[in-house]
Structures are given as C-alpha cells and as structure tokens.
Short mmCIF file of N, CA and C in Angstrom, two decimals:
data_model
loop_
_atom_site.label_atom_id
_atom_site.label_comp_id
_atom_site.label_asym_id
_atom_site.label_seq_id
_atom_site.Cartn_x
_atom_site.Cartn_y
_atom_site.Cartn_z
N MET A 418 0.85 -1.39 -0.18
CA MET A 418 0.02 0.06 -0.21
C MET A 418 1.04 1.34 -0.22
N ARG A 419 0.55 2.10 -0.89
CA ARG A 419 1.35 3.26 -0.82
C ARG A 419 0.68 4.54 -0.62
N ILE A 420 1.11 5.69 -0.31
CA ILE A 420 0.38 6.57 0.15
C ILE A 420 0.88 8.00 -0.39
N ILE A 421 -0.17 9.16 -0.70
CA ILE A 421 0.12 10.20 -1.45
C ILE A 421 -0.76 11.50 -0.59
N GLY A 422 -0.73 12.44 -0.28
CA GLY A 422 -1.46 13.29 0.22
C GLY A 422 -1.90 14.06 -0.94
N ILE A 423 -3.19 14.86 -0.83
CA ILE A 423 -3.54 15.89 -1.73
C ILE A 423 -3.85 17.41 -0.57
N THR A 424 -3.33 18.22 -0.73
CA THR A 424 -3.64 19.37 0.16
C THR A 424 -3.50 20.79 -0.45
N GLY A 425 -4.02 21.63 0.44
CA GLY A 425 -4.61 23.09 -0.18
C GLY A 425 -5.38 23.73 0.70
N TRP A 426 -5.96 24.95 0.40
CA TRP A 426 -6.70 25.51 1.16
C TRP A 426 -7.99 25.02 0.76
N SER A 427 -9.19 25.40 1.47
CA SER A 427 -10.35 24.97 1.35
C SER A 427 -11.06 25.53 0.38
N GLY A 428 -11.60 25.18 -0.51
CA GLY A 428 -12.12 25.62 -1.86
C GLY A 428 -10.92 25.63 -3.51
N SER A 429 -10.02 25.12 -2.81
CA SER A 429 -9.18 24.71 -4.26
C SER A 429 -9.21 23.84 -4.87
N GLY A 430 -10.11 22.80 -4.57
CA GLY A 430 -10.39 22.03 -5.74
C GLY A 430 -9.68 20.42 -5.40
N LYS A 431 -9.64 20.25 -4.24
CA LYS A 431 -8.87 18.66 -3.70
C LYS A 431 -9.43 17.79 -4.33
N THR A 432 -10.90 17.72 -3.63
CA THR A 432 -11.91 16.67 -4.07
C THR A 432 -12.31 16.47 -5.45
N THR A 433 -12.33 17.95 -5.96
CA THR A 433 -12.55 18.02 -7.79
C THR A 433 -11.61 17.34 -8.19
N LEU A 434 -10.27 17.23 -7.91
CA LEU A 434 -9.20 16.76 -8.51
C LEU A 434 -9.22 15.22 -8.52
N LEU A 435 -9.47 14.75 -6.99
CA LEU A 435 -9.43 13.30 -6.65
C LEU A 435 -10.51 12.89 -7.74
N THR A 436 -11.76 13.10 -7.77
CA THR A 436 -12.98 12.56 -8.40
C THR A 436 -12.62 12.51 -9.71
N ARG A 437 -11.64 13.32 -10.34
CA ARG A 437 -11.07 13.10 -11.66
C ARG A 437 -9.80 12.29 -12.13
N VAL A 438 -9.00 12.34 -10.81
CA VAL A 438 -7.75 11.24 -11.02
C VAL A 438 -8.14 9.98 -10.58
N ILE A 439 -9.14 9.13 -9.93
CA ILE A 439 -9.20 8.43 -9.03
C ILE A 439 -9.62 7.47 -10.43
N PRO A 440 -10.39 7.92 -11.42
CA PRO A 440 -10.90 7.06 -12.25
C PRO A 440 -9.91 6.62 -13.42
N LEU A 441 -9.03 7.44 -13.74
CA LEU A 441 -7.94 7.25 -14.46
C LEU A 441 -6.97 6.10 -13.83
N LEU A 442 -6.72 6.16 -12.34
CA LEU A 442 -6.10 5.19 -11.73
C LEU A 442 -6.48 3.48 -11.71
N THR A 443 -8.31 3.74 -11.19
CA THR A 443 -8.73 2.46 -11.16
C THR A 443 -8.83 1.86 -12.75
N GLY A 444 -9.03 2.98 -13.93
CA GLY A 444 -9.05 2.60 -15.13
C GLY A 444 -7.82 1.59 -15.55
N GLN A 445 -6.75 2.09 -14.95
CA GLN A 445 -5.28 1.12 -14.81
C GLN A 445 -5.29 -0.28 -14.32
N GLY A 446 -6.34 -0.31 -13.58
CA GLY A 446 -6.44 -1.72 -12.91
C GLY A 446 -6.33 -1.70 -11.44
N LEU A 447 -5.64 -0.13 -11.01
CA LEU A 447 -5.12 0.01 -9.53
C LEU A 447 -6.37 0.07 -8.18
N SER A 448 -6.19 -0.58 -7.49
CA SER A 448 -7.27 0.02 -6.29
C SER A 448 -6.98 1.04 -5.50
N VAL A 449 -7.62 1.95 -5.46
CA VAL A 449 -7.31 3.07 -4.62
C VAL A 449 -8.66 3.35 -3.36
N SER A 450 -7.91 4.14 -2.40
CA SER A 450 -9.18 4.64 -1.18
C SER A 450 -8.19 5.87 -1.10
N THR A 451 -9.68 6.55 -0.29
CA THR A 451 -9.10 8.05 0.05
C THR A 451 -9.54 8.08 1.91
N LEU A 452 -8.53 8.85 2.22
CA LEU A 452 -8.84 9.27 3.77
C LEU A 452 -8.84 10.83 3.67
N LYS A 453 -10.33 11.35 4.12
CA LYS A 453 -10.19 12.80 4.33
C LYS A 453 -10.41 13.35 5.58
N HIS A 454 -9.65 14.71 5.68
CA HIS A 454 -9.57 14.91 7.17
C HIS A 454 -10.87 16.12 7.29
N ALA A 455 -11.61 16.12 7.86
CA ALA A 455 -12.56 17.11 8.52
C ALA A 455 -11.92 17.93 9.66
N HIS A 456 -12.44 19.41 9.52
CA HIS A 456 -12.05 20.13 10.79
C HIS A 456 -13.10 20.50 11.34
N HIS A 457 -14.07 20.12 11.13
CA HIS A 457 -15.49 20.40 11.78
C HIS A 457 -16.12 18.80 12.40
N ARG A 458 -17.30 19.19 13.16
CA ARG A 458 -18.04 17.79 13.10
C ARG A 458 -18.78 17.87 11.91
N PHE A 459 -19.10 16.43 11.76
CA PHE A 459 -19.54 16.06 10.39
C PHE A 459 -20.74 14.84 10.82
N GLU A 460 -21.68 14.52 9.68
CA GLU A 460 -22.77 13.50 10.18
C GLU A 460 -22.59 12.56 8.49
N ILE A 461 -22.46 11.74 8.88
CA ILE A 461 -22.44 10.53 7.38
C ILE A 461 -23.87 9.73 7.29
N ASP A 462 -24.70 10.24 8.51
CA ASP A 462 -26.03 9.55 8.66
C ASP A 462 -26.94 10.64 8.89
N VAL A 463 -28.27 10.16 8.55
CA VAL A 463 -29.08 11.24 8.78
C VAL A 463 -30.30 11.16 10.00
N PRO A 464 -30.07 12.15 10.81
CA PRO A 464 -31.16 12.12 12.21
C PRO A 464 -32.32 11.33 11.93
N GLY A 465 -32.49 10.41 12.84
CA GLY A 465 -33.57 9.52 12.65
C GLY A 465 -33.75 8.03 12.02
N LYS A 466 -32.41 7.96 11.54
CA LYS A 466 -32.00 6.49 11.26
C LYS A 466 -31.59 5.80 12.08
N ASP A 467 -32.03 4.66 12.03
CA ASP A 467 -31.37 3.65 13.17
C ASP A 467 -29.71 3.61 13.61
N SER A 468 -28.93 3.65 12.47
CA SER A 468 -27.68 3.96 13.03
C SER A 468 -26.90 5.06 13.53
N TYR A 469 -27.81 6.13 13.19
CA TYR A 469 -27.54 7.48 13.99
C TYR A 469 -28.12 7.28 15.18
N GLU A 470 -29.34 7.00 15.47
CA GLU A 470 -29.95 6.84 16.63
C GLU A 470 -29.61 5.71 17.89
N GLN A 471 -28.55 5.07 17.32
CA GLN A 471 -27.83 4.13 18.02
C GLN A 471 -26.52 4.94 18.43
N ARG A 472 -25.84 5.54 17.39
CA ARG A 472 -24.90 6.34 17.89
C ARG A 472 -24.81 7.45 18.62
N MET A 473 -26.13 8.33 18.67
CA MET A 473 -26.24 9.37 19.68
C MET A 473 -26.90 8.67 20.59
N ALA A 474 -27.51 7.37 21.07
CA ALA A 474 -27.85 6.83 22.37
C ALA A 474 -26.53 6.53 23.06
N GLY A 475 -25.26 6.70 22.41
CA GLY A 475 -24.04 6.16 23.27
C GLY A 475 -23.23 5.11 22.41
N ALA A 476 -23.34 4.58 21.58
CA ALA A 476 -22.86 3.42 20.87
C ALA A 476 -21.43 3.99 20.17
N ARG A 477 -20.20 2.99 20.75
CA ARG A 477 -18.93 3.88 20.52
C ARG A 477 -18.88 3.57 19.03
N GLU A 478 -19.03 2.20 18.19
CA GLU A 478 -18.98 2.06 16.89
C GLU A 478 -20.54 1.49 16.33
N VAL A 479 -20.43 1.84 15.26
CA VAL A 479 -22.06 1.53 14.74
C VAL A 479 -21.85 1.20 13.25
N MET A 480 -21.74 -0.04 12.59
CA MET A 480 -21.74 -0.27 11.44
C MET A 480 -22.90 -0.56 10.52
N ILE A 481 -23.03 -0.16 9.57
CA ILE A 481 -24.17 -0.12 8.64
C ILE A 481 -23.39 -0.83 7.43
N SER A 482 -24.63 -2.14 7.11
CA SER A 482 -24.00 -2.92 6.00
C SER A 482 -25.02 -3.37 5.01
N SER A 483 -24.98 -3.35 3.98
CA SER A 483 -25.72 -3.46 2.86
C SER A 483 -25.29 -4.92 1.85
N ARG A 484 -26.25 -4.95 0.91
CA ARG A 484 -25.25 -5.95 -0.32
C ARG A 484 -24.54 -5.19 -1.13
N THR A 485 -24.41 -3.72 -0.97
CA THR A 485 -23.61 -2.85 -1.75
C THR A 485 -22.31 -1.94 -0.93
N ARG A 486 -22.36 -1.71 0.15
CA ARG A 486 -21.58 -1.14 0.92
C ARG A 486 -21.42 -1.28 2.46
N PHE A 487 -20.21 -0.96 3.09
CA PHE A 487 -20.89 -0.97 4.49
C PHE A 487 -19.96 0.18 4.95
N ALA A 488 -20.37 0.51 6.01
CA ALA A 488 -19.75 2.01 6.93
C ALA A 488 -19.60 1.63 8.39
N LEU A 489 -18.29 1.98 8.87
CA LEU A 489 -18.00 2.20 10.32
C LEU A 489 -18.02 3.18 10.77
N VAL A 490 -18.72 3.76 11.62
CA VAL A 490 -18.44 5.23 12.50
C VAL A 490 -18.26 4.88 13.88
N HIS A 491 -17.12 5.50 14.16
CA HIS A 491 -16.75 5.05 15.34
C HIS A 491 -16.74 6.82 16.29
N GLU A 492 -17.25 6.57 17.64
CA GLU A 492 -17.26 7.89 18.13
C GLU A 492 -16.08 8.23 19.09
N LEU A 493 -15.68 9.14 19.11
CA LEU A 493 -14.34 9.39 20.04
C LEU A 493 -14.80 9.68 21.32
N ARG A 494 -16.30 10.04 21.52
CA ARG A 494 -16.54 10.08 22.86
C ARG A 494 -15.63 11.18 24.05
N GLY A 495 -14.58 12.09 23.61
CA GLY A 495 -14.04 12.76 24.11
C GLY A 495 -12.55 12.26 24.16
N ALA A 496 -12.62 11.22 23.35
CA ALA A 496 -10.85 10.85 23.34
C ALA A 496 -10.13 11.60 22.35
N GLU A 497 -8.92 11.39 22.27
CA GLU A 497 -8.11 12.60 21.37
C GLU A 497 -8.47 11.94 19.96
N GLU A 498 -8.55 12.93 19.21
CA GLU A 498 -8.25 12.68 17.69
C GLU A 498 -7.56 11.52 17.41
N ARG A 499 -7.75 10.77 16.42
CA ARG A 499 -7.02 9.74 15.63
C ARG A 499 -6.11 10.56 14.95
N THR A 500 -4.76 9.58 15.16
CA THR A 500 -3.66 10.49 14.19
C THR A 500 -3.66 9.75 12.75
N LEU A 501 -3.02 10.29 11.91
CA LEU A 501 -3.25 9.99 10.50
C LEU A 501 -2.58 8.27 10.42
N GLY A 502 -1.59 8.32 11.33
CA GLY A 502 -0.73 6.82 10.88
C GLY A 502 -1.80 5.46 11.66
N SER A 503 -2.66 5.73 12.65
CA SER A 503 -3.52 5.23 13.16
C SER A 503 -4.86 4.83 12.15
N LEU A 504 -5.24 5.98 11.67
CA LEU A 504 -6.14 5.83 10.70
C LEU A 504 -5.84 5.04 9.38
N LEU A 505 -4.47 5.30 9.09
CA LEU A 505 -4.18 4.69 7.82
C LEU A 505 -4.13 2.97 7.96
N THR A 506 -3.84 2.87 9.07
CA THR A 506 -3.38 1.09 9.46
C THR A 506 -4.78 0.44 9.34
N LYS A 507 -5.91 1.19 9.63
CA LYS A 507 -7.69 0.71 9.52
C LYS A 507 -7.96 0.30 8.07
N PHE A 508 -7.12 0.87 6.89
CA PHE A 508 -7.29 0.57 5.73
C PHE A 508 -7.39 -1.27 5.38
N GLU A 509 -7.97 -1.55 4.20
CA GLU A 509 -7.76 -3.14 3.87
C GLU A 509 -6.79 -2.56 2.70
N PRO A 510 -5.64 -3.53 2.48
CA PRO A 510 -4.73 -3.01 1.37
C PRO A 510 -5.26 -2.57 -0.07
N VAL A 511 -4.86 -1.69 -0.49
CA VAL A 511 -5.33 -1.42 -1.72
C VAL A 511 -3.89 -0.98 -2.33
N ASP A 512 -3.57 -0.33 -3.72
CA ASP A 512 -2.55 0.00 -4.15
C ASP A 512 -2.28 1.60 -3.42
N LEU A 513 -2.92 2.32 -3.98
CA LEU A 513 -3.09 3.42 -3.52
C LEU A 513 -3.76 4.15 -2.40
N VAL A 514 -3.53 5.21 -1.79
CA VAL A 514 -4.24 5.57 -0.84
C VAL A 514 -3.97 7.20 -0.69
N PHE A 515 -4.93 7.66 -1.44
CA PHE A 515 -4.80 9.54 -1.13
C PHE A 515 -5.71 9.87 0.45
N VAL A 516 -4.55 10.65 0.69
CA VAL A 516 -4.79 11.47 1.77
C VAL A 516 -5.07 12.93 1.67
N GLU A 517 -6.48 12.99 2.01
CA GLU A 517 -6.90 14.57 1.87
C GLU A 517 -6.70 15.36 3.01
N GLY A 518 -6.22 16.49 2.85
CA GLY A 518 -5.71 17.30 4.00
C GLY A 518 -4.76 16.46 4.91
N PHE A 519 -5.05 17.28 6.59
CA PHE A 519 -3.81 16.33 7.19
C PHE A 519 -2.52 17.30 6.80
N LYS A 520 -2.64 18.35 6.12
CA LYS A 520 -1.20 19.31 5.74
C LYS A 520 -0.50 19.57 6.26
N ARG A 521 -0.84 19.36 7.83
CA ARG A 521 0.90 19.23 8.67
C ARG A 521 1.43 18.21 9.06
N GLU A 522 0.94 17.08 8.46
CA GLU A 522 1.61 15.89 8.69
C GLU A 522 2.93 15.70 7.71
N ARG A 523 3.77 14.79 8.19
CA ARG A 523 4.90 14.61 7.06
C ARG A 523 5.10 13.60 5.99
N HIS A 524 3.99 13.37 5.28
CA HIS A 524 3.81 12.49 4.06
C HIS A 524 3.94 13.33 3.05
N PRO A 525 4.33 12.78 1.86
CA PRO A 525 4.51 13.48 0.79
C PRO A 525 3.12 14.08 0.17
N LYS A 526 3.15 15.10 -0.19
CA LYS A 526 1.90 15.68 -0.53
C LYS A 526 1.98 16.48 -2.26
N ILE A 527 0.58 16.52 -2.75
CA ILE A 527 0.48 17.10 -3.94
C ILE A 527 -0.04 18.19 -3.53
N GLU A 528 0.21 19.61 -3.72
CA GLU A 528 -0.47 20.84 -3.17
C GLU A 528 -1.40 21.23 -4.48
N VAL A 529 -2.68 21.66 -3.98
CA VAL A 529 -3.68 21.84 -5.24
C VAL A 529 -3.96 23.74 -5.05
N LEU A 530 -3.28 24.23 -6.01
CA LEU A 530 -3.34 25.83 -5.75
C LEU A 530 -4.25 26.60 -7.06
N ARG A 531 -4.75 27.22 -6.30
CA ARG A 531 -5.89 28.28 -7.20
C ARG A 531 -5.43 29.74 -6.88
N ALA A 532 -5.15 30.30 -7.97
CA ALA A 532 -4.75 31.70 -8.04
C ALA A 532 -6.03 32.50 -7.48
N SER A 533 -6.98 32.14 -7.99
CA SER A 533 -8.19 33.18 -7.82
C SER A 533 -8.53 32.88 -6.22
N LEU A 534 -8.14 32.04 -5.69
CA LEU A 534 -8.44 31.93 -4.18
C LEU A 534 -7.77 33.01 -3.13
N GLY A 535 -6.77 33.82 -3.69
CA GLY A 535 -5.93 34.64 -3.22
C GLY A 535 -5.22 34.14 -1.74
N LYS A 536 -5.06 33.03 -1.63
CA LYS A 536 -4.49 32.36 -0.67
C LYS A 536 -2.90 32.02 -0.95
N PRO A 537 -1.99 32.31 0.00
CA PRO A 537 -0.55 31.93 -0.33
C PRO A 537 -0.69 30.20 -0.68
N ALA A 538 0.62 30.20 -1.48
CA ALA A 538 0.97 28.64 -1.43
C ALA A 538 1.67 28.45 -0.40
N LEU A 539 1.32 27.14 -0.16
CA LEU A 539 1.94 26.41 1.10
C LEU A 539 3.20 25.75 0.60
N TYR A 540 3.64 25.31 -0.41
CA TYR A 540 5.02 24.78 -0.73
C TYR A 540 6.37 25.44 -0.45
N PRO A 541 6.18 26.91 -0.59
CA PRO A 541 7.58 26.96 0.29
C PRO A 541 7.72 27.13 1.47
N GLY A 542 6.90 26.58 2.39
CA GLY A 542 7.40 26.44 3.77
C GLY A 542 6.96 24.76 4.18
N ASP A 543 6.87 23.95 3.14
CA ASP A 543 6.79 22.55 3.31
C ASP A 543 7.40 21.91 2.34
N PRO A 544 8.53 21.36 2.80
CA PRO A 544 9.17 20.37 2.09
C PRO A 544 8.55 19.15 1.71
N THR A 545 7.38 18.89 2.49
CA THR A 545 7.03 17.63 1.96
C THR A 545 6.14 17.36 0.89
N ILE A 546 5.85 18.87 0.48
CA ILE A 546 4.99 18.97 -0.96
C ILE A 546 6.01 18.62 -2.06
N VAL A 547 5.82 17.85 -2.65
CA VAL A 547 6.94 17.19 -3.66
C VAL A 547 6.14 17.73 -5.09
N ALA A 548 4.65 18.42 -5.11
CA ALA A 548 4.61 18.80 -6.77
C ALA A 548 3.36 19.69 -6.36
N VAL A 549 2.86 20.37 -7.31
CA VAL A 549 1.91 21.24 -7.37
C VAL A 549 0.96 21.33 -8.69
N ALA A 550 -0.34 21.28 -8.51
CA ALA A 550 -1.26 21.10 -9.18
C ALA A 550 -1.98 22.59 -9.25
N ALA A 551 -1.64 23.16 -10.14
CA ALA A 551 -1.96 24.53 -10.37
C ALA A 551 -2.55 25.07 -11.53
N ASP A 552 -3.63 26.18 -11.56
CA ASP A 552 -4.32 26.83 -12.40
C ASP A 552 -3.75 28.56 -12.90
N CYS A 553 -2.09 28.41 -12.30
CA CYS A 553 -1.35 29.31 -12.75
C CYS A 553 0.06 28.96 -12.84
N ALA A 554 1.08 29.71 -13.47
CA ALA A 554 2.56 29.37 -13.73
C ALA A 554 3.28 29.69 -12.52
N LEU A 555 4.06 28.79 -12.14
CA LEU A 555 4.82 29.00 -11.12
C LEU A 555 6.16 28.35 -11.53
N PRO A 556 6.93 29.58 -11.92
CA PRO A 556 8.30 29.28 -12.73
C PRO A 556 9.41 28.70 -11.46
N ASP A 557 9.29 29.31 -10.56
CA ASP A 557 10.50 29.43 -9.31
C ASP A 557 10.10 28.08 -8.25
N ALA A 558 8.95 27.44 -8.17
CA ALA A 558 8.42 26.40 -7.54
C ALA A 558 9.42 25.63 -6.64
N GLY A 559 10.82 25.18 -7.39
CA GLY A 559 11.67 24.09 -7.27
C GLY A 559 11.00 22.74 -6.93
N ARG A 560 9.90 22.47 -7.58
CA ARG A 560 9.35 21.02 -7.46
C ARG A 560 8.41 20.97 -9.04
N PRO A 561 7.97 19.94 -9.48
CA PRO A 561 7.26 20.04 -10.63
C PRO A 561 6.08 20.50 -10.18
N VAL A 562 5.63 21.41 -11.37
CA VAL A 562 4.17 21.92 -11.40
C VAL A 562 3.20 21.32 -12.28
N TYR A 563 2.18 21.07 -12.06
CA TYR A 563 1.15 20.59 -13.03
C TYR A 563 0.12 21.32 -13.50
N ASP A 564 -0.14 21.31 -14.82
CA ASP A 564 -1.57 21.99 -14.98
C ASP A 564 -2.70 21.27 -14.22
N LEU A 565 -3.65 22.15 -13.67
CA LEU A 565 -4.58 21.70 -12.73
C LEU A 565 -5.74 20.83 -13.58
N ASP A 566 -5.70 20.98 -14.92
CA ASP A 566 -6.38 20.57 -16.20
C ASP A 566 -5.60 19.04 -16.37
N ASP A 567 -4.61 18.97 -16.12
CA ASP A 567 -3.80 17.76 -16.81
C ASP A 567 -3.52 16.58 -15.88
N THR A 568 -5.15 16.03 -15.69
CA THR A 568 -5.18 14.68 -14.80
C THR A 568 -4.54 13.46 -14.89
N ALA A 569 -4.25 13.49 -16.26
CA ALA A 569 -3.04 12.25 -16.51
C ALA A 569 -2.01 12.51 -16.03
N ALA A 570 -1.33 13.95 -15.97
CA ALA A 570 0.18 14.42 -15.53
C ALA A 570 -0.03 13.78 -13.96
N ILE A 571 -1.29 14.63 -13.41
CA ILE A 571 -1.35 14.30 -11.75
C ILE A 571 -1.44 12.95 -11.45
N ALA A 572 -2.14 12.14 -12.05
CA ALA A 572 -2.40 10.66 -11.72
C ALA A 572 -0.78 10.08 -11.90
N ALA A 573 -0.13 10.35 -12.88
CA ALA A 573 1.20 9.93 -12.82
C ALA A 573 1.80 10.26 -11.66
N ALA A 574 2.08 11.61 -11.55
CA ALA A 574 2.90 12.20 -10.35
C ALA A 574 2.29 11.57 -9.06
N ALA A 575 1.23 11.50 -8.77
CA ALA A 575 0.67 10.88 -7.52
C ALA A 575 1.38 9.30 -7.67
N LEU A 576 1.40 8.70 -8.53
CA LEU A 576 1.81 7.38 -8.59
C LEU A 576 3.27 7.44 -8.23
N HIS A 577 4.13 8.27 -8.73
CA HIS A 577 5.77 8.47 -8.89
C HIS A 577 5.98 8.94 -7.30
N HIS A 578 5.44 9.77 -6.67
CA HIS A 578 5.62 10.04 -5.55
C HIS A 578 5.08 9.34 -3.90
N ALA A 579 4.48 8.89 -4.46
CA ALA A 579 3.75 7.85 -3.17
C ALA A 579 4.62 7.08 -2.86
N VAL A 580 4.52 6.83 -1.45
CA VAL A 580 5.60 6.13 -0.88
C VAL A 580 4.65 5.17 0.10
N PRO A 581 5.39 3.92 0.53
CA PRO A 581 4.92 3.07 1.00
C PRO A 581 4.09 3.20 2.33
N LEU A 582 3.19 2.53 3.13
CA LEU A 582 2.67 2.82 4.31
C LEU A 582 3.55 2.84 5.23
N ALA A 583 4.84 1.88 5.23
CA ALA A 583 5.76 1.62 6.51
C ALA A 583 6.46 3.17 6.58
N THR A 584 7.04 3.53 5.14
CA THR A 584 7.78 4.47 5.39
C THR A 584 7.05 5.96 5.63
N VAL A 585 5.88 6.17 5.96
CA VAL A 585 4.73 7.20 6.01
C VAL A 585 4.54 7.07 7.91
N LEU A 586 4.40 5.57 8.24
CA LEU A 586 4.56 5.19 9.51
C LEU A 586 5.75 5.92 10.56
N GLU A 587 6.77 5.52 9.90
CA GLU A 587 8.25 5.71 10.29
C GLU A 587 8.18 7.32 10.37
N SER A 588 7.71 8.10 9.47
CA SER A 588 7.50 9.60 9.48
C SER A 588 6.99 10.14 10.49
N LEU A 589 6.02 9.44 10.63
CA LEU A 589 4.98 10.10 11.77
C LEU A 589 5.22 9.69 13.04
N ALA A 590 6.48 8.74 13.50
CA ALA A 590 6.66 8.35 14.81
C ALA A 590 7.20 9.24 15.29
#
C-alpha cells in the first residue's frame, strides 16, 4: 500500500481533482482508497435513521451494512483525535491511498493551488509538498508543477511520489 497526500486551502478543488484522478488510476487496474480530514463536526448518517439513533444513544461504534457497501462510524466520545498513522492502518490493502488534508503531517503531498482564491501557496514552507497542481504558472516552485486540468500527469505524479505505508508510519513516529 502506497500513500500520497493532496493538500491545499479549502475551496482549492482537492476533492474535485481526486474525483477526476481516481477513475484514471482505477482504469489502469489499480485499487484506490481515500482518507479525508475534516476540521469540523460532520455526519454521514441522517437523524432519525437507526444507525444515527444508536450512535446518539452512546454506541462507540456503529456499522451499517448492505449488499452494496458498509460503513463504520466510531465515536471518539471525548478521546483524542486519531492520528494519521492510526487511521491509515485501518484500511484494507489497496495499491494507493490518497490522504486529503492532514497538511501538517510529514507524508509526501501534492498541493492544489488556485490563484483565484487569493491564498498563499503552502509549498514554500513545506518540504513534504513534492509537486503542485495549479491553475497558474509557478516558474520558481523548485518542484514539478502540473496544470490543474492535466489529470493524467497529476495521476502519474501521484503514483511516482507515493511512498509505502511503512515509510509514512516511520515519518509520523
């Protein structure tokens, strides 16, 4: 299992880019998973549904399963937020895991940069950003820069820069 991060400011298009890159990789026969970090409370179930009500009643974990998918929700109930390393070890083996967010962690990342957001680039202060996908020219970036619309090149860069899970776990220790 190899890991590559996708980082950038909120609204930069990280998720949109992933939804365009993932089909290219799965079309090559690769298995891909994603891990997204949220900075706020979120719900994946609807109030009133059984699994939601069980979780709200105090269940620590609720698994929802059907013929087509399953989901596991784990309530921290005041415990510390899980580390990137502990979350990555919960995945079943795949060829590539995209980690969206976790911008302060020390795994290799591709930054998504949109000039129209008016936010500063992250790569100048972050040596773990190994490439940039941007909608503008960055002649002095000091690392590969890909046009944000060149999803084939970005997919290839993700594969090139992804590192084994063990390497990520060592860097996080």
